[in-house]
PDB file of C-alpha atoms and ligand atoms in Angstrom:
ATOM      1  CA  MET A  28      99.961 105.846 146.955  1.00 56.00           C
ATOM      2  CA  ASP A  29     100.477 105.632 143.296  1.00 66.00           C
ATOM      3  CA  LEU A  30     102.764 102.804 142.249  1.00 93.00           C
ATOM      4  CA  ILE A  31     104.769 103.878 138.632  1.00 98.00           C
ATOM      5  CA  THR A  32     106.754 101.074 137.048  1.00 98.00           C
ATOM      6  CA  ILE A  33     109.961 102.044 135.732  1.00 98.00           C
ATOM      7  CA  ASN A  34     111.285  99.852 132.502  1.00 98.00           C
ATOM      8  CA  GLU A  35     115.153 100.685 132.037  1.00 98.00           C
ATOM      9  CA  VAL A  36     116.167 100.486 128.654  1.00 98.00           C
ATOM     10  CA  GLY A  37     119.877 101.855 128.728  1.00 97.00           C
ATOM     11  CA  PRO A  38     121.429  98.497 128.262  1.00 98.00           C
ATOM     12  CA  ARG A  39     119.783  97.906 124.921  1.00 97.00           C
ATOM     13  CA  ASP A  40     118.092 101.273 123.486  1.00 94.00           C
ATOM     14  CA  GLY A  41     120.787 103.211 125.157  1.00 94.00           C
ATOM     15  CA  LEU A  42     123.796 101.247 124.071  1.00 95.00           C
ATOM     16  CA  GLN A  43     123.121  99.855 120.741  1.00 92.00           C
ATOM     17  CA  ASN A  44     122.635 103.841 119.613  1.00 88.00           C
ATOM     18  CA  ILE A  45     126.063 104.951 120.985  1.00 90.00           C
ATOM     19  CA  LYS A  46     129.345 104.886 118.815  1.00 89.00           C
ATOM     20  CA  LYS A  47     131.577 102.891 121.462  1.00 93.00           C
ATOM     21  CA  ILE A  48     130.710  99.255 121.817  1.00 96.00           C
ATOM     22  CA  LEU A  49     130.788  98.075 125.452  1.00 97.00           C
ATOM     23  CA  THR A  50     132.150  94.772 126.210  1.00 98.00           C
ATOM     24  CA  VAL A  51     129.637  91.827 128.073  1.00 98.00           C
ATOM     25  CA  GLY A  52     131.686  92.621 131.454  1.00 98.00           C
ATOM     26  CA  GLU A  53     130.921  96.411 130.783  1.00 98.00           C
ATOM     27  CA  ARG A  54     127.423  95.828 129.875  1.00 98.00           C
ATOM     28  CA  PHE A  55     126.835  93.402 133.150  1.00 98.00           C
ATOM     29  CA  GLN A  56     128.517  96.125 135.200  1.00 98.00           C
ATOM     30  CA  LEU A  57     125.809  98.824 134.091  1.00 98.00           C
ATOM     31  CA  ILE A  58     123.089  96.173 134.538  1.00 98.00           C
ATOM     32  CA  ARG A  59     124.300  95.727 138.231  1.00 98.00           C
ATOM     33  CA  SER A  60     124.654  98.857 138.986  1.00 98.00           C
ATOM     34  CA  LEU A  61     120.723  99.505 137.890  1.00 98.00           C
ATOM     35  CA  GLU A  62     119.708  96.815 139.781  1.00 97.00           C
ATOM     36  CA  GLU A  63     121.051  98.375 142.881  1.00 97.00           C
ATOM     37  CA  THR A  64     118.931 101.145 142.415  1.00 98.00           C
ATOM     38  CA  GLY A  65     115.581  98.933 142.859  1.00 97.00           C
ATOM     39  CA  ILE A  66     114.522  99.046 139.138  1.00 97.00           C
ATOM     40  CA  LYS A  67     112.933  95.728 138.815  1.00 94.00           C
ATOM     41  CA  LEU A  68     112.462  95.485 135.134  1.00 97.00           C
ATOM     42  CA  ILE A  69     115.441  96.165 132.468  1.00 98.00           C
ATOM     43  CA  GLU A  70     115.913  95.725 128.725  1.00 98.00           C
ATOM     44  CA  ILE A  71     119.457  93.838 128.706  1.00 98.00           C
ATOM     45  CA  GLY A  72     119.717  93.656 125.185  1.00 98.00           C
ATOM     46  CA  SER A  73     118.602  92.108 122.080  1.00 97.00           C
ATOM     47  CA  PHE A  74     119.122  89.043 119.532  1.00 97.00           C
ATOM     48  CA  VAL A  75     119.586  90.597 116.211  1.00 94.00           C
ATOM     49  CA  SER A  76     122.334  89.947 113.528  1.00 91.00           C
ATOM     50  CA  LYS A  77     125.844  91.165 114.954  1.00 90.00           C
ATOM     51  CA  ASN A  78     126.436  92.852 111.880  1.00 91.00           C
ATOM     52  CA  ALA A  79     123.067  95.018 111.673  1.00 89.00           C
ATOM     53  CA  VAL A  80     124.089  95.717 115.639  1.00 92.00           C
ATOM     54  CA  PRO A  81     127.249  95.053 116.820  1.00 94.00           C
ATOM     55  CA  ALA A  82     126.733  96.585 120.245  1.00 95.00           C
ATOM     56  CA  MET A  83     124.282  93.888 121.019  1.00 96.00           C
ATOM     57  CA  GLN A  84     126.464  90.610 119.854  1.00 96.00           C
ATOM     58  CA  ASN A  85     126.811  88.098 122.532  1.00 97.00           C
ATOM     59  CA  THR A  86     123.439  88.602 124.613  1.00 97.00           C
ATOM     60  CA  GLY A  87     123.066  85.293 125.314  1.00 97.00           C
ATOM     61  CA  GLU A  88     126.686  85.357 126.860  1.00 97.00           C
ATOM     62  CA  LEU A  89     125.227  88.216 128.764  1.00 98.00           C
ATOM     63  CA  ILE A  90     122.025  85.996 130.395  1.00 97.00           C
ATOM     64  CA  ASN A  91     124.192  83.610 131.837  1.00 97.00           C
ATOM     65  CA  LYS A  92     126.107  86.120 133.877  1.00 97.00           C
ATOM     66  CA  LEU A  93     123.186  87.543 135.234  1.00 96.00           C
ATOM     67  CA  SER A  94     120.928  86.236 138.119  1.00 91.00           C
ATOM     68  CA  ASN A  95     117.485  87.703 137.890  1.00 92.00           C
ATOM     69  CA  ILE A  96     116.278  86.282 134.607  1.00 93.00           C
ATOM     70  CA  ASN A  97     112.807  86.921 135.621  1.00 94.00           C
ATOM     71  CA  ASN A  98     113.487  90.625 135.710  1.00 96.00           C
ATOM     72  CA  TYR A  99     115.044  91.131 132.356  1.00 98.00           C
ATOM     73  CA  SER A 100     113.786  91.799 128.504  1.00 98.00           C
ATOM     74  CA  VAL A 101     115.219  91.358 125.688  1.00 98.00           C
ATOM     75  CA  LEU A 102     114.403  93.148 121.806  1.00 98.00           C
ATOM     76  CA  ILE A 103     113.495  90.339 119.127  1.00 97.00           C
ATOM     77  CA  PRO A 104     113.343  91.116 115.540  1.00 95.00           C
ATOM     78  CA  ASN A 105     112.412  88.035 114.222  1.00 95.00           C
ATOM     79  CA  LYS A 106     111.400  84.332 114.904  1.00 96.00           C
ATOM     80  CA  LYS A 107     114.982  83.503 114.807  1.00 96.00           C
ATOM     81  CA  GLY A 108     115.475  86.144 117.747  1.00 97.00           C
ATOM     82  CA  PHE A 109     112.660  84.261 119.486  1.00 98.00           C
ATOM     83  CA  ILE A 110     113.973  80.805 119.443  1.00 98.00           C
ATOM     84  CA  GLU A 111     117.193  82.247 120.607  1.00 97.00           C
ATOM     85  CA  ALA A 112     116.041  84.221 123.479  1.00 98.00           C
ATOM     86  CA  LYS A 113     114.161  81.439 124.598  1.00 98.00           C
ATOM     87  CA  ASN A 114     116.923  78.834 124.720  1.00 98.00           C
ATOM     88  CA  PHE A 115     118.961  81.404 126.689  1.00 97.00           C
ATOM     89  CA  GLY A 116     115.600  80.846 129.187  1.00 97.00           C
ATOM     90  CA  VAL A 117     114.600  84.688 128.596  1.00 98.00           C
ATOM     91  CA  LYS A 118     111.012  85.193 130.358  1.00 98.00           C
ATOM     92  CA  GLU A 119     109.992  88.461 128.253  1.00 98.00           C
ATOM     93  CA  ILE A 120     110.361  89.646 124.811  1.00 98.00           C
ATOM     94  CA  CYS A 121     109.944  92.700 123.150  1.00 98.00           C
ATOM     95  CA  THR A 122     109.311  92.922 119.571  1.00 98.00           C
ATOM     96  CA  VAL A 123     108.852  96.028 117.312  1.00 97.00           C
ATOM     97  CA  LEU A 124     106.196  97.431 114.680  1.00 98.00           C
ATOM     98  CA  CYS A 125     106.917 100.670 113.473  1.00 98.00           C
ATOM     99  CA  VAL A 126     103.333 101.966 112.214  1.00 98.00           C
ATOM    100  CA  THR A 127     104.222 103.586 108.984  1.00 98.00           C
ATOM    101  CA  ASP A 128     105.300 101.455 105.894  1.00 98.00           C
ATOM    102  CA  SER A 129     108.572 103.557 105.613  1.00 97.00           C
ATOM    103  CA  MET A 130     109.867 103.789 108.996  1.00 95.00           C
ATOM    104  CA  ASN A 131     108.995  99.724 108.947  1.00 97.00           C
ATOM    105  CA  LEU A 132     111.438  99.663 105.652  1.00 96.00           C
ATOM    106  CA  LYS A 133     114.295 101.416 107.356  1.00 93.00           C
ATOM    107  CA  ASN A 134     114.198  99.737 110.596  1.00 90.00           C
ATOM    108  CA  ILE A 135     113.449  95.873 109.131  1.00 92.00           C
ATOM    109  CA  ASN A 136     113.215  95.927 105.739  1.00 94.00           C
ATOM    110  CA  GLN A 137     109.363  95.190 105.301  1.00 97.00           C
ATOM    111  CA  PRO A 138     106.005  96.799 104.963  1.00 98.00           C
ATOM    112  CA  VAL A 139     103.785  96.917 108.065  1.00 98.00           C
ATOM    113  CA  ASN A 140     101.285  94.181 106.701  1.00 98.00           C
ATOM    114  CA  GLN A 141     104.429  91.609 106.632  1.00 98.00           C
ATOM    115  CA  THR A 142     105.721  92.252 110.151  1.00 98.00           C
ATOM    116  CA  ILE A 143     102.264  92.166 111.856  1.00 98.00           C
ATOM    117  CA  LYS A 144     102.016  88.323 110.026  1.00 97.00           C
ATOM    118  CA  ASN A 145     105.402  87.567 111.551  1.00 97.00           C
ATOM    119  CA  LEU A 146     104.374  88.674 114.659  1.00 98.00           C
ATOM    120  CA  LYS A 147     101.167  86.719 115.042  1.00 98.00           C
ATOM    121  CA  ASP A 148     103.197  83.601 114.881  1.00 97.00           C
ATOM    122  CA  ILE A 149     105.975  84.926 117.561  1.00 98.00           C
ATOM    123  CA  PHE A 150     102.970  86.014 120.056  1.00 98.00           C
ATOM    124  CA  ARG A 151     101.181  82.738 119.598  1.00 98.00           C
ATOM    125  CA  GLU A 152     104.504  80.947 120.544  1.00 97.00           C
ATOM    126  CA  SER A 153     105.409  83.295 123.256  1.00 98.00           C
ATOM    127  CA  HIS A 154     101.941  82.491 124.858  1.00 97.00           C
ATOM    128  CA  GLU A 155     102.198  78.915 124.432  1.00 97.00           C
ATOM    129  CA  SER A 156     105.665  78.713 125.750  1.00 97.00           C
ATOM    130  CA  ASN A 157     104.612  81.154 128.782  1.00 97.00           C
ATOM    131  CA  ILE A 158     107.265  84.111 127.713  1.00 98.00           C
ATOM    132  CA  TYR A 159     105.572  87.751 128.408  1.00 98.00           C
ATOM    133  CA  SER A 160     105.529  89.303 125.032  1.00 98.00           C
ATOM    134  CA  LYS A 161     105.395  93.013 124.332  1.00 98.00           C
ATOM    135  CA  CYS A 162     105.009  94.878 121.092  1.00 98.00           C
ATOM    136  CA  TYR A 163     106.692  98.462 120.659  1.00 98.00           C
ATOM    137  CA  VAL A 164     104.381 100.456 118.446  1.00 98.00           C
ATOM    138  CA  SER A 165     106.828 102.610 117.059  1.00 97.00           C
ATOM    139  CA  VAL A 166     106.582 106.113 115.591  1.00 97.00           C
ATOM    140  CA  ALA A 167     102.991 105.968 117.191  1.00 98.00           C
ATOM    141  CA  PHE A 168     102.315 109.871 116.887  1.00 98.00           C
ATOM    142  CA  HIS A 169     104.725 111.168 114.326  1.00 96.00           C
ATOM    143  CA  CYS A 170     107.091 109.452 111.426  1.00 96.00           C
ATOM    144  CA  PRO A 171     110.532 111.468 110.448  1.00 92.00           C
ATOM    145  CA  TYR A 172     109.462 110.130 106.921  1.00 95.00           C
ATOM    146  CA  GLU A 173     105.435 110.391 106.696  1.00 96.00           C
ATOM    147  CA  GLY A 174     104.738 113.238 109.175  1.00 96.00           C
ATOM    148  CA  ARG A 175     101.759 113.013 111.430  1.00 97.00           C
ATOM    149  CA  VAL A 176     100.551 109.424 112.121  1.00 98.00           C
ATOM    150  CA  ASP A 177      96.510 109.484 112.318  1.00 97.00           C
ATOM    151  CA  ALA A 178      95.231 108.250 115.933  1.00 97.00           C
ATOM    152  CA  SER A 179      92.833 105.885 114.625  1.00 98.00           C
ATOM    153  CA  TYR A 180      95.038 104.301 112.386  1.00 98.00           C
ATOM    154  CA  VAL A 181      97.539 103.399 115.556  1.00 98.00           C
ATOM    155  CA  GLU A 182      93.889 102.183 117.310  1.00 98.00           C
ATOM    156  CA  GLU A 183      93.193 100.105 114.381  1.00 98.00           C
ATOM    157  CA  ILE A 184      96.943  98.553 114.692  1.00 98.00           C
ATOM    158  CA  VAL A 185      96.785  98.027 118.593  1.00 98.00           C
ATOM    159  CA  GLY A 186      93.558  96.317 118.148  1.00 98.00           C
ATOM    160  CA  ILE A 187      94.994  93.437 115.749  1.00 98.00           C
ATOM    161  CA  LEU A 188      98.073  93.254 118.113  1.00 98.00           C
ATOM    162  CA  LEU A 189      96.091  92.443 121.145  1.00 98.00           C
ATOM    163  CA  ASP A 190      93.785  90.197 119.030  1.00 98.00           C
ATOM    164  CA  TYR A 191      96.991  88.315 118.770  1.00 98.00           C
ATOM    165  CA  GLN A 192      97.713  87.892 122.195  1.00 96.00           C
ATOM    166  CA  VAL A 193     100.364  90.524 122.840  1.00 98.00           C
ATOM    167  CA  LYS A 194     100.527  90.999 126.702  1.00 98.00           C
ATOM    168  CA  GLU A 195     101.521  94.326 126.468  1.00 98.00           C
ATOM    169  CA  ILE A 196     101.690  97.626 124.057  1.00 98.00           C
ATOM    170  CA  VAL A 197     104.162  99.851 124.295  1.00 98.00           C
ATOM    171  CA  ILE A 198     103.483 103.083 122.731  1.00 98.00           C
ATOM    172  CA  ALA A 199     106.652 104.942 121.710  1.00 97.00           C
ATOM    173  CA  ASP A 200     107.382 108.154 120.383  1.00 96.00           C
ATOM    174  CA  THR A 201     110.342 107.146 118.714  1.00 91.00           C
ATOM    175  CA  ILE A 202     111.842 110.693 117.309  1.00 89.00           C
ATOM    176  CA  GLY A 203     110.269 112.613 120.621  1.00 91.00           C
ATOM    177  CA  ALA A 204     107.919 114.581 118.614  1.00 93.00           C
ATOM    178  CA  ALA A 205     104.873 114.284 120.083  1.00 97.00           C
ATOM    179  CA  ASN A 206     103.284 116.929 122.701  1.00 98.00           C
ATOM    180  CA  PRO A 207     101.290 116.137 125.687  1.00 98.00           C
ATOM    181  CA  LYS A 208      98.021 116.628 123.913  1.00 98.00           C
ATOM    182  CA  GLU A 209      98.575 114.177 121.177  1.00 98.00           C
ATOM    183  CA  VAL A 210      99.558 111.956 124.122  1.00 98.00           C
ATOM    184  CA  SER A 211      96.628 112.166 125.967  1.00 98.00           C
ATOM    185  CA  SER A 212      94.395 112.021 123.202  1.00 98.00           C
ATOM    186  CA  LEU A 213      95.881 108.874 121.728  1.00 98.00           C
ATOM    187  CA  LEU A 214      96.410 107.121 125.091  1.00 98.00           C
ATOM    188  CA  SER A 215      92.861 108.020 126.592  1.00 98.00           C
ATOM    189  CA  ALA A 216      91.393 106.800 123.209  1.00 98.00           C
ATOM    190  CA  LEU A 217      93.535 103.330 123.582  1.00 98.00           C
ATOM    191  CA  THR A 218      92.854 102.562 127.386  1.00 98.00           C
ATOM    192  CA  ASN A 219      88.904 103.669 126.912  1.00 98.00           C
ATOM    193  CA  ILE A 220      88.853 101.312 123.655  1.00 98.00           C
ATOM    194  CA  TYR A 221      90.808  98.005 124.958  1.00 98.00           C
ATOM    195  CA  LYS A 222      90.131  98.283 128.532  1.00 97.00           C
ATOM    196  CA  ASP A 223      91.728  95.021 129.699  1.00 97.00           C
ATOM    197  CA  ALA A 224      94.866  95.905 127.578  1.00 98.00           C
ATOM    198  CA  LYS A 225      98.168  96.753 129.675  1.00 98.00           C
ATOM    199  CA  PHE A 226      99.907  99.548 127.745  1.00 98.00           C
ATOM    200  CA  SER A 227     102.882 101.580 128.749  1.00 98.00           C
ATOM    201  CA  CYS A 228     104.717 104.467 126.901  1.00 98.00           C
ATOM    202  CA  HIS A 229     108.154 105.198 125.508  1.00 98.00           C
ATOM    203  CA  PHE A 230     109.122 108.855 125.204  1.00 96.00           C
ATOM    204  CA  HIS A 231     112.322 110.356 124.055  1.00 94.00           C
ATOM    205  CA  ASP A 232     113.455 114.163 124.933  1.00 91.00           C
ATOM    206  CA  THR A 233     114.120 115.632 121.821  1.00 88.00           C
ATOM    207  CA  ASN A 234     111.852 118.726 122.245  1.00 88.00           C
ATOM    208  CA  ALA A 235     112.411 118.751 126.081  1.00 89.00           C
ATOM    209  CA  LEU A 236     109.054 117.172 126.309  1.00 95.00           C
ATOM    210  CA  GLY A 237     109.867 113.824 127.719  1.00 96.00           C
ATOM    211  CA  LEU A 238     108.352 114.596 131.056  1.00 97.00           C
ATOM    212  CA  ALA A 239     105.286 116.413 130.297  1.00 98.00           C
ATOM    213  CA  ASN A 240     104.156 113.655 128.313  1.00 98.00           C
ATOM    214  CA  VAL A 241     104.799 111.298 130.610  1.00 98.00           C
ATOM    215  CA  PHE A 242     102.347 113.661 132.695  1.00 98.00           C
ATOM    216  CA  ALA A 243      99.746 113.382 129.911  1.00 98.00           C
ATOM    217  CA  SER A 244     100.171 109.473 129.921  1.00 98.00           C
ATOM    218  CA  ILE A 245      99.654 109.077 133.560  1.00 98.00           C
ATOM    219  CA  GLU A 246      96.273 111.484 133.440  1.00 97.00           C
ATOM    220  CA  SER A 247      95.229 108.999 130.588  1.00 97.00           C
ATOM    221  CA  GLY A 248      95.716 105.952 132.761  1.00 96.00           C
ATOM    222  CA  ILE A 249      99.099 105.165 132.114  1.00 98.00           C
ATOM    223  CA  ASN A 250     101.575 103.556 135.019  1.00 98.00           C
ATOM    224  CA  LYS A 251     104.445 102.131 133.173  1.00 98.00           C
ATOM    225  CA  PHE A 252     106.987 103.870 131.542  1.00 98.00           C
ATOM    226  CA  ASP A 253     110.405 103.104 129.851  1.00 98.00           C
ATOM    227  CA  SER A 254     113.532 105.421 130.156  1.00 97.00           C
ATOM    228  CA  CYS A 255     116.925 105.392 129.902  1.00 96.00           C
ATOM    229  CA  ILE A 256     120.119 106.130 132.228  1.00 96.00           C
ATOM    230  CA  GLY A 257     121.540 108.846 131.447  1.00 94.00           C
ATOM    231  CA  GLY A 258     118.697 109.851 128.890  1.00 93.00           C
ATOM    232  CA  LEU A 259     121.502 107.445 126.710  1.00 91.00           C
ATOM    233  CA  GLY A 260     120.847 106.618 123.137  1.00 84.00           C
ATOM    234  CA  GLY A 261     118.529 107.832 120.194  1.00 70.00           C
ATOM    235  CA  CYS A 262     117.398 105.992 117.111  1.00 63.00           C
ATOM    236  CA  PRO A 263     119.852 105.354 114.345  1.00 62.00           C
ATOM    237  CA  PHE A 264     117.117 105.189 111.806  1.00 60.00           C
ATOM    238  CA  ALA A 265     115.461 108.428 112.903  1.00 61.00           C
ATOM    239  CA  PRO A 266     116.700 111.329 111.474  1.00 63.00           C
ATOM    240  CA  ASN A 267     117.700 114.161 114.703  1.00 61.00           C
ATOM    241  CA  SER A 268     116.042 111.728 117.312  1.00 61.00           C
ATOM    242  CA  SER A 269     117.952 112.530 120.444  1.00 68.00           C
ATOM    243  CA  GLY A 270     118.130 110.731 123.422  1.00 83.00           C
ATOM    244  CA  ASN A 271     115.560 108.554 125.708  1.00 92.00           C
ATOM    245  CA  LEU A 272     113.826 110.175 128.654  1.00 95.00           C
ATOM    246  CA  ALA A 273     116.371 110.062 131.275  1.00 96.00           C
ATOM    247  CA  THR A 274     115.284 107.516 134.065  1.00 97.00           C
ATOM    248  CA  GLU A 275     116.880 109.845 136.996  1.00 96.00           C
ATOM    249  CA  ASP A 276     114.891 112.612 135.593  1.00 96.00           C
ATOM    250  CA  LEU A 277     111.427 110.507 135.485  1.00 97.00           C
ATOM    251  CA  VAL A 278     112.337 109.101 138.935  1.00 97.00           C
ATOM    252  CA  GLY A 279     112.981 112.617 140.022  1.00 96.00           C
ATOM    253  CA  MET A 280     109.877 114.283 138.666  1.00 97.00           C
ATOM    254  CA  LEU A 281     107.472 111.136 140.140  1.00 97.00           C
ATOM    255  CA  GLU A 282     109.471 111.770 143.600  1.00 96.00           C
ATOM    256  CA  MET A 283     108.478 115.777 143.584  1.00 96.00           C
ATOM    257  CA  MET A 284     104.898 114.346 143.140  1.00 96.00           C
ATOM    258  CA  ASN A 285     104.902 111.935 146.329  1.00 95.00           C
ATOM    259  CA  ILE A 286     104.392 109.015 143.323  1.00 96.00           C
ATOM    260  CA  ASN A 287     106.435 105.836 144.550  1.00 95.00           C
ATOM    261  CA  THR A 288     108.418 103.950 141.990  1.00 97.00           C
ATOM    262  CA  GLY A 289     110.545 101.958 144.287  1.00 96.00           C
ATOM    263  CA  VAL A 290     113.610 103.342 142.723  1.00 97.00           C
ATOM    264  CA  ASN A 291     116.098 104.902 145.089  1.00 97.00           C
ATOM    265  CA  LEU A 292     117.265 108.305 143.141  1.00 95.00           C
ATOM    266  CA  ASP A 293     120.638 108.384 145.154  1.00 96.00           C
ATOM    267  CA  LYS A 294     121.594 104.898 143.932  1.00 97.00           C
ATOM    268  CA  LEU A 295     120.367 106.027 140.292  1.00 96.00           C
ATOM    269  CA  LEU A 296     122.752 108.784 140.247  1.00 95.00           C
ATOM    270  CA  SER A 297     125.395 106.638 141.037  1.00 96.00           C
ATOM    271  CA  ALA A 298     124.284 104.354 138.060  1.00 97.00           C
ATOM    272  CA  ARG A 299     124.598 107.753 135.965  1.00 96.00           C
ATOM    273  CA  GLU A 300     128.081 107.779 137.060  1.00 96.00           C
ATOM    274  CA  VAL A 301     128.986 104.313 135.963  1.00 97.00           C
ATOM    275  CA  ALA A 302     127.007 105.020 132.695  1.00 96.00           C
ATOM    276  CA  VAL A 303     129.151 108.103 132.230  1.00 94.00           C
ATOM    277  CA  ASN A 304     132.237 106.278 133.014  1.00 96.00           C
ATOM    278  CA  LEU A 305     131.384 103.392 130.646  1.00 97.00           C
ATOM    279  CA  THR A 306     130.219 105.152 127.754  1.00 94.00           C
ATOM    280  CA  GLY A 307     132.972 108.332 128.317  1.00 93.00           C
ATOM    281  CA  LEU A 308     129.695 110.181 127.169  1.00 89.00           C
ATOM    282  CA  SER A 309     128.562 113.097 129.079  1.00 84.00           C
ATOM    283  CA  LEU A 310     124.890 112.187 129.537  1.00 84.00           C
ATOM    284  CA  LYS A 311     121.410 114.313 128.975  1.00 80.00           C
ATOM    285  CA  GLY A 312     119.693 113.672 131.709  1.00 83.00           C
ATOM    286  CA  ARG A 313     119.090 116.784 134.084  1.00 85.00           C
ATOM    287  CA  MET A 314     118.711 115.330 137.548  1.00 81.00           C
ATOM    288  CA  PHE A 315     122.263 114.992 138.934  1.00 72.00           C
TER     289      PHE A 315
HETATM  290 MG1   MG B  26     114.004 104.693 122.145  1.00 83.42          MG
END
């Protein structure tokens, strides 16, 4: 039976993009409810400036309350964040590279080539410290400022990141503008060129194409996806981007296709209720 791995990003990507700021105790509660579903990988927070992203402050305190450190990843924007994560015993870090200069400047105030240079150092240190490193290749299909992103350019950037020993590339349709044809074309090219590389995908449901894009990716050889309980979140720097692909929609579709995820859909719907209660939002997933 096929196995698709789900990387739940609600506690980070979801919570940082809503108005309400949850306490560490509430974030803990959400993560525990997600762990009960059988989800093995959870992006639990980030080590970023608390002025830039107040919702993610005290991620270290949160880590200290949690017990399955091997199952968690945290997002880090720079070397400082990397050192903090390492000091808290984090085993997996995610970094972000927006592939267009306009978007990368908005996101971390750096041109693309500067970020790539900084990432080289972080990936090397991760490798040496036995910390699994991932890189989000963000706005990989469309940029809200620069439009369609050229696939051959993305392929080239991915090659550089892989040379720097990043362990996983997450191809991200950050604003939810990609369609299945574009997805299958880019992912097939990438999995063909970089045969030994680990790829996963991050989709948004802006145009109701999240699940179709997942299917296109599976057909192109991808077996790992980000998703977000209740379709929480969006992107503060990407105008009009709606929520992430909802975990319950993803698991629901895969279950109908007899593709195993190891996640219990009923328990996922309970975790969704926890997310609704904690955030006070009516969430966007359609599987309930
Ligand atoms: Mg997202």
